[in-house]
mmCIF file of C-alpha atoms in Angstrom:
data_model
loop_
_atom_site.group_PDB
_atom_site.id
_atom_site.type_symbol
_atom_site.label_atom_id
_atom_site.label_comp_id
_atom_site.label_asym_id
_atom_site.label_seq_id
_atom_site.Cartn_x
_atom_site.Cartn_y
_atom_site.Cartn_z
ATOM 1 C CA MET A 1 36.977 5.392 -42.782
ATOM 2 C CA PRO A 2 36.743 5.618 -38.957
ATOM 3 C CA ASP A 3 34.261 7.977 -37.337
ATOM 4 C CA SER A 4 37.113 10.192 -36.127
ATOM 5 C CA THR A 5 38.319 10.606 -39.714
ATOM 6 C CA LEU A 6 34.818 11.427 -40.935
ATOM 7 C CA GLN A 7 34.527 14.029 -38.199
ATOM 8 C CA ALA A 8 37.859 15.559 -39.226
ATOM 9 C CA VAL A 9 36.694 15.739 -42.852
ATOM 10 C CA ALA A 10 33.443 17.381 -41.765
ATOM 11 C CA ARG A 11 35.322 19.946 -39.670
ATOM 12 C CA SER A 12 37.652 20.677 -42.583
ATOM 13 C CA LEU A 13 34.711 21.296 -44.901
ATOM 14 C CA GLY A 14 33.079 23.450 -42.218
ATOM 15 C CA GLN A 15 36.196 25.607 -42.078
ATOM 16 C CA ASP A 16 36.273 25.914 -45.860
ATOM 17 C CA MET A 17 32.630 27.012 -45.935
ATOM 18 C CA LYS A 18 33.330 29.642 -43.276
ATOM 19 C CA VAL A 19 36.285 30.980 -45.280
ATOM 20 C CA MET A 20 34.141 31.213 -48.407
ATOM 21 C CA SER A 21 31.400 32.991 -46.485
ATOM 22 C CA ASN A 22 33.884 35.520 -45.096
ATOM 23 C CA VAL A 23 35.450 36.114 -48.517
ATOM 24 C CA SER A 24 32.020 36.678 -50.035
ATOM 25 C CA ASN A 25 31.066 39.152 -47.297
ATOM 26 C CA ASN A 26 34.397 40.972 -47.572
ATOM 27 C CA VAL A 27 34.076 41.383 -51.334
ATOM 28 C CA ALA A 28 30.439 42.496 -51.033
ATOM 29 C CA ASN A 29 31.544 45.302 -48.681
ATOM 30 C CA MET A 30 34.598 46.479 -50.614
ATOM 31 C CA HIS A 31 32.986 49.876 -51.162
ATOM 32 C CA THR A 32 31.503 50.285 -47.675
ATOM 33 C CA PRO A 33 33.404 53.102 -45.912
ATOM 34 C CA GLY A 34 35.225 51.892 -42.821
ATOM 35 C CA PHE A 35 34.317 48.220 -43.346
ATOM 36 C CA ARG A 36 36.607 45.776 -41.510
ATOM 37 C CA ARG A 37 37.404 42.533 -43.335
ATOM 38 C CA THR A 38 36.831 39.291 -41.446
ATOM 39 C CA GLN A 39 39.438 36.565 -41.171
ATOM 40 C CA THR A 40 38.588 32.963 -40.335
ATOM 41 C CA ILE A 41 40.164 31.595 -37.174
ATOM 42 C CA PRO A 42 41.866 28.204 -37.757
ATOM 43 C CA SER A 43 40.279 26.750 -34.645
ATOM 44 C CA PHE A 44 37.605 24.045 -34.801
ATOM 45 C CA GLN A 45 35.857 25.353 -31.688
ATOM 46 C CA GLU A 46 35.667 28.869 -33.115
ATOM 47 C CA ILE A 47 34.534 27.584 -36.507
ATOM 48 C CA ALA A 48 31.783 25.562 -34.879
ATOM 49 C CA ALA A 49 30.602 28.763 -33.203
ATOM 50 C CA GLY A 50 30.661 30.613 -36.519
ATOM 51 C CA ALA A 51 33.327 33.028 -35.314
ATOM 52 C CA GLY A 52 35.875 35.103 -37.159
ATOM 53 C CA VAL A 53 38.348 37.815 -36.328
ATOM 54 C CA ILE A 54 37.867 41.415 -37.432
ATOM 55 C CA ASP A 55 40.970 42.736 -39.187
ATOM 56 C CA GLN A 56 41.844 46.058 -37.534
ATOM 57 C CA ARG A 57 44.391 47.281 -40.049
ATOM 58 C CA ASP A 58 43.738 50.745 -41.483
ATOM 59 C CA GLY A 59 42.050 51.146 -44.842
ATOM 60 C CA THR A 60 43.153 53.797 -47.325
ATOM 61 C CA LEU A 61 41.846 57.352 -47.054
ATOM 62 C CA ALA A 62 39.649 59.165 -49.569
ATOM 63 C CA GLN A 63 39.792 62.950 -49.182
ATOM 64 C CA THR A 64 36.361 64.637 -49.336
ATOM 65 C CA THR A 65 36.961 68.054 -47.633
ATOM 66 C CA ARG A 66 33.486 67.769 -46.035
ATOM 67 C CA PRO A 67 33.835 68.911 -42.406
ATOM 68 C CA PHE A 68 31.822 66.075 -40.888
ATOM 69 C CA ASP A 69 33.553 63.300 -42.834
ATOM 70 C CA LEU A 70 35.946 61.844 -40.284
ATOM 71 C CA ALA A 71 38.417 58.984 -40.555
ATOM 72 C CA LEU A 72 40.442 57.127 -37.942
ATOM 73 C CA ARG A 73 44.069 56.091 -38.111
ATOM 74 C CA GLY A 74 45.156 53.254 -35.851
ATOM 75 C CA PRO A 75 43.045 50.563 -34.164
ATOM 76 C CA GLY A 76 39.876 52.045 -32.731
ATOM 77 C CA PHE A 77 36.261 52.985 -33.351
ATOM 78 C CA PHE A 78 33.694 55.735 -33.150
ATOM 79 C CA VAL A 79 30.875 54.975 -30.707
ATOM 80 C CA VAL A 80 27.246 55.365 -31.808
ATOM 81 C CA GLN A 81 23.786 54.801 -30.369
ATOM 82 C CA HIS A 82 21.881 52.250 -32.446
ATOM 83 C CA GLY A 83 18.425 51.817 -30.950
ATOM 84 C CA ASP A 84 18.959 50.561 -27.405
ATOM 85 C CA GLU A 85 22.524 49.450 -28.109
ATOM 86 C CA THR A 86 25.877 51.177 -27.988
ATOM 87 C CA LEU A 87 27.791 49.988 -31.042
ATOM 88 C CA LEU A 88 31.115 50.712 -32.737
ATOM 89 C CA THR A 89 31.883 51.856 -36.281
ATOM 90 C CA ARG A 90 34.769 53.023 -38.442
ATOM 91 C CA SER A 91 32.465 54.661 -40.962
ATOM 92 C CA GLY A 92 32.782 58.388 -40.325
ATOM 93 C CA ALA A 93 30.386 59.759 -42.962
ATOM 94 C CA PHE A 94 28.603 61.990 -40.445
ATOM 95 C CA HIS A 95 26.147 64.866 -40.797
ATOM 96 C CA LEU A 96 24.031 67.145 -38.633
ATOM 97 C CA ASP A 97 20.299 66.479 -38.482
ATOM 98 C CA ALA A 98 17.647 69.191 -38.228
ATOM 99 C CA ASN A 99 18.241 69.441 -34.476
ATOM 100 C CA GLY A 100 22.008 69.793 -34.778
ATOM 101 C CA VAL A 101 22.734 66.236 -33.587
ATOM 102 C CA LEU A 102 25.735 64.576 -35.221
ATOM 103 C CA MET A 103 24.469 61.470 -37.008
ATOM 104 C CA THR A 104 25.877 58.560 -38.997
ATOM 105 C CA ALA A 105 24.804 57.831 -42.569
ATOM 106 C CA LEU A 106 22.424 55.225 -41.089
ATOM 107 C CA GLY A 107 20.790 57.822 -38.837
ATOM 108 C CA ASP A 108 22.435 56.812 -35.539
ATOM 109 C CA PRO A 109 23.576 59.516 -33.099
ATOM 110 C CA VAL A 110 27.346 59.797 -32.737
ATOM 111 C CA LEU A 111 28.336 59.680 -29.077
ATOM 112 C CA GLY A 112 30.669 61.956 -27.213
ATOM 113 C CA ASP A 113 31.886 61.713 -23.648
ATOM 114 C CA ALA A 114 28.537 63.031 -22.378
ATOM 115 C CA GLY A 115 26.145 61.366 -24.813
ATOM 116 C CA PRO A 116 25.031 62.350 -28.343
ATOM 117 C CA ILE A 117 26.998 65.253 -29.789
ATOM 118 C CA SER A 118 24.860 68.329 -30.483
ATOM 119 C CA LEU A 119 26.216 71.358 -32.336
ATOM 120 C CA ALA A 120 24.874 74.772 -33.246
ATOM 121 C CA PRO A 121 23.753 74.890 -36.896
ATOM 122 C CA ASP A 122 25.754 76.823 -39.483
ATOM 123 C CA THR A 123 28.853 76.819 -37.289
ATOM 124 C CA ALA A 124 32.277 76.073 -38.728
ATOM 125 C CA ILE A 125 33.640 73.071 -36.859
ATOM 126 C CA ARG A 126 37.233 71.918 -36.657
ATOM 127 C CA VAL A 127 38.024 68.409 -35.418
ATOM 128 C CA ASP A 128 41.529 67.816 -34.144
ATOM 129 C CA ALA A 129 43.537 64.584 -34.093
ATOM 130 C CA GLN A 130 42.314 63.740 -30.568
ATOM 131 C CA GLY A 131 38.658 63.955 -31.611
ATOM 132 C CA GLN A 132 37.987 67.302 -29.970
ATOM 133 C CA LEU A 133 35.469 69.530 -31.788
ATOM 134 C CA TRP A 134 36.223 73.242 -31.919
ATOM 135 C CA SER A 135 34.338 76.367 -32.953
ATOM 136 C CA ASP A 136 37.041 78.999 -33.317
ATOM 137 C CA THR A 137 38.923 78.705 -30.007
ATOM 138 C CA GLN A 138 36.067 77.148 -28.033
ATOM 139 C CA GLN A 139 35.816 73.392 -27.561
ATOM 140 C CA VAL A 140 32.230 72.353 -28.262
ATOM 141 C CA GLY A 141 32.484 68.577 -28.075
ATOM 142 C CA GLN A 142 34.618 65.470 -27.763
ATOM 143 C CA LEU A 143 34.132 62.318 -29.809
ATOM 144 C CA ARG A 144 33.987 59.115 -27.803
ATOM 145 C CA LEU A 145 36.728 56.954 -29.283
ATOM 146 C CA VAL A 146 37.660 53.478 -28.060
ATOM 147 C CA SER A 147 39.951 50.621 -28.954
ATOM 148 C CA VAL A 148 39.138 46.937 -28.568
ATOM 149 C CA ALA A 149 41.493 44.711 -26.627
ATOM 150 C CA ASP A 150 40.360 41.492 -28.335
ATOM 151 C CA ALA A 151 39.430 41.665 -32.019
ATOM 152 C CA GLY A 152 37.789 38.251 -31.672
ATOM 153 C CA ALA A 153 35.215 39.837 -29.344
ATOM 154 C CA LEU A 154 33.835 42.043 -32.129
ATOM 155 C CA VAL A 155 30.578 40.918 -33.720
ATOM 156 C CA ALA A 156 29.503 42.411 -37.059
ATOM 157 C CA ARG A 157 25.960 43.784 -37.016
ATOM 158 C CA GLY A 158 25.782 44.933 -40.640
ATOM 159 C CA GLY A 159 26.089 48.401 -42.081
ATOM 160 C CA GLY A 160 29.634 48.747 -40.752
ATOM 161 C CA LEU A 161 28.448 48.427 -37.124
ATOM 162 C CA TYR A 162 30.056 46.159 -34.529
ATOM 163 C CA ALA A 163 29.115 45.007 -31.059
ATOM 164 C CA ASN A 164 31.956 44.473 -28.611
ATOM 165 C CA ARG A 165 31.624 41.434 -26.339
ATOM 166 C CA GLY A 166 34.973 42.174 -24.729
ATOM 167 C CA THR A 167 36.506 45.107 -22.911
ATOM 168 C CA GLU A 168 37.309 48.551 -24.249
ATOM 169 C CA GLY A 169 40.864 49.817 -24.266
ATOM 170 C CA GLU A 170 42.491 53.221 -24.438
ATOM 171 C CA TRP A 171 42.348 54.759 -27.878
ATOM 172 C CA LYS A 172 45.718 55.980 -29.131
ATOM 173 C CA GLY A 173 45.055 56.753 -32.792
ATOM 174 C CA ALA A 174 44.303 59.956 -34.688
ATOM 175 C CA VAL A 175 41.241 61.543 -36.287
ATOM 176 C CA VAL A 176 41.469 62.968 -39.803
ATOM 177 C CA GLN A 177 38.860 65.558 -40.757
ATOM 178 C CA GLY A 178 37.573 65.860 -44.310
ATOM 179 C CA ALA A 179 38.305 62.257 -45.255
ATOM 180 C CA LEU A 180 36.673 58.824 -45.242
ATOM 181 C CA GLU A 181 38.395 55.530 -44.594
ATOM 182 C CA GLN A 182 37.828 52.921 -47.262
ATOM 183 C CA ALA A 183 37.219 49.237 -46.545
ATOM 184 C CA ASN A 184 40.449 47.423 -45.651
ATOM 185 C CA VAL A 185 39.679 44.704 -48.212
ATOM 186 C CA ASP A 186 42.278 43.764 -50.842
ATOM 187 C CA PRO A 187 40.424 42.165 -53.796
ATOM 188 C CA ALA A 188 43.555 40.284 -54.916
ATOM 189 C CA ASP A 189 44.061 38.752 -51.474
ATOM 190 C CA GLU A 190 40.413 37.714 -51.283
ATOM 191 C CA MET A 191 40.617 36.092 -54.726
ATOM 192 C CA VAL A 192 43.706 34.108 -53.708
ATOM 193 C CA ARG A 193 41.945 32.932 -50.542
ATOM 194 C CA LEU A 194 38.900 31.896 -52.548
ATOM 195 C CA MET A 195 40.964 29.938 -55.089
ATOM 196 C CA GLU A 196 42.984 28.168 -52.387
ATOM 197 C CA THR A 197 39.853 27.251 -50.463
ATOM 198 C CA THR A 198 38.069 26.025 -53.593
ATOM 199 C CA ARG A 199 40.997 23.740 -54.414
ATOM 200 C CA HIS A 200 40.982 22.382 -50.881
ATOM 201 C CA VAL A 201 37.246 21.669 -51.038
ATOM 202 C CA GLU A 202 37.740 19.799 -54.307
ATOM 203 C CA SER A 203 40.533 17.729 -52.727
ATOM 204 C CA VAL A 204 38.330 16.792 -49.762
ATOM 205 C CA GLN A 205 35.485 15.885 -52.108
ATOM 206 C CA ARG A 206 37.828 13.551 -54.015
ATOM 207 C CA VAL A 207 38.816 11.851 -50.756
ATOM 208 C CA ILE A 208 35.154 11.321 -49.890
ATOM 209 C CA SER A 209 34.437 9.971 -53.375
ATOM 210 C CA ILE A 210 37.335 7.500 -53.166
ATOM 211 C CA TYR A 211 36.151 6.369 -49.741
ATOM 212 C CA ASP A 212 32.577 5.868 -50.999
ATOM 213 C CA LYS A 213 33.795 3.757 -53.914
ATOM 214 C CA ALA A 214 35.994 1.668 -51.626
ATOM 215 C CA MET A 215 33.092 1.062 -49.243
ATOM 216 C CA ASP A 216 30.771 0.155 -52.123
ATOM 217 C CA THR A 217 33.330 -2.312 -53.515
ATOM 218 C CA GLY A 218 33.833 -3.866 -50.073
ATOM 219 C CA ILE A 219 30.104 -4.318 -49.517
ATOM 220 C CA ASN A 220 29.642 -5.908 -52.951
ATOM 221 C CA ARG A 221 32.447 -8.393 -52.271
ATOM 222 C CA LEU A 222 30.893 -9.340 -48.953
ATOM 223 C CA GLY A 223 27.677 -10.002 -50.829
ATOM 224 C CA ASP A 224 29.509 -12.299 -53.239
ATOM 225 C CA ASN A 225 30.630 -14.445 -50.329
#
């Protein structure tokens, strides 16, 4: 088997391993609100870099009626402050801390147009479809909402957080108050992908085994001469 063929086999197995890793991660996060499933890119250069594409299709909604549970419809993200980084998330399970700052479930401040959103305690808040926060007829905040031009530029950071290595685009979706978006993972689809990939790995392994036996036979015959 020429070196080029061996390299092709190795790349094929590398792609299969990446698919299996993505499937495993997707299934593990099936119940993480706002989680975006990862798809493997069928490109050897991207596979070598360990890259995948974040699926930006909407997940289903679960109604909660809690005022600070927010969900997004359409491609886009909430923006949060995670340590020294500005990261993106679809998980809108927010709450107010003791200082009235709107926080994620992980304890990260939710950002508005002018920084972290701070609200007066014990105030009834309405959030409209554009992400504006209202107390009666007075606007008291505006969620910072962005879209991502290139889904391949998103890098998962765990906990439903994503870093964007690309540019931000104009957000054109809608905010739904009193609901949480579920992970956009279809267990049946992931199982099909896993089964198909497993069969492909087994086929490649059989090719390698046949090649090894052929090489062993050839070497033994040379020894007989």
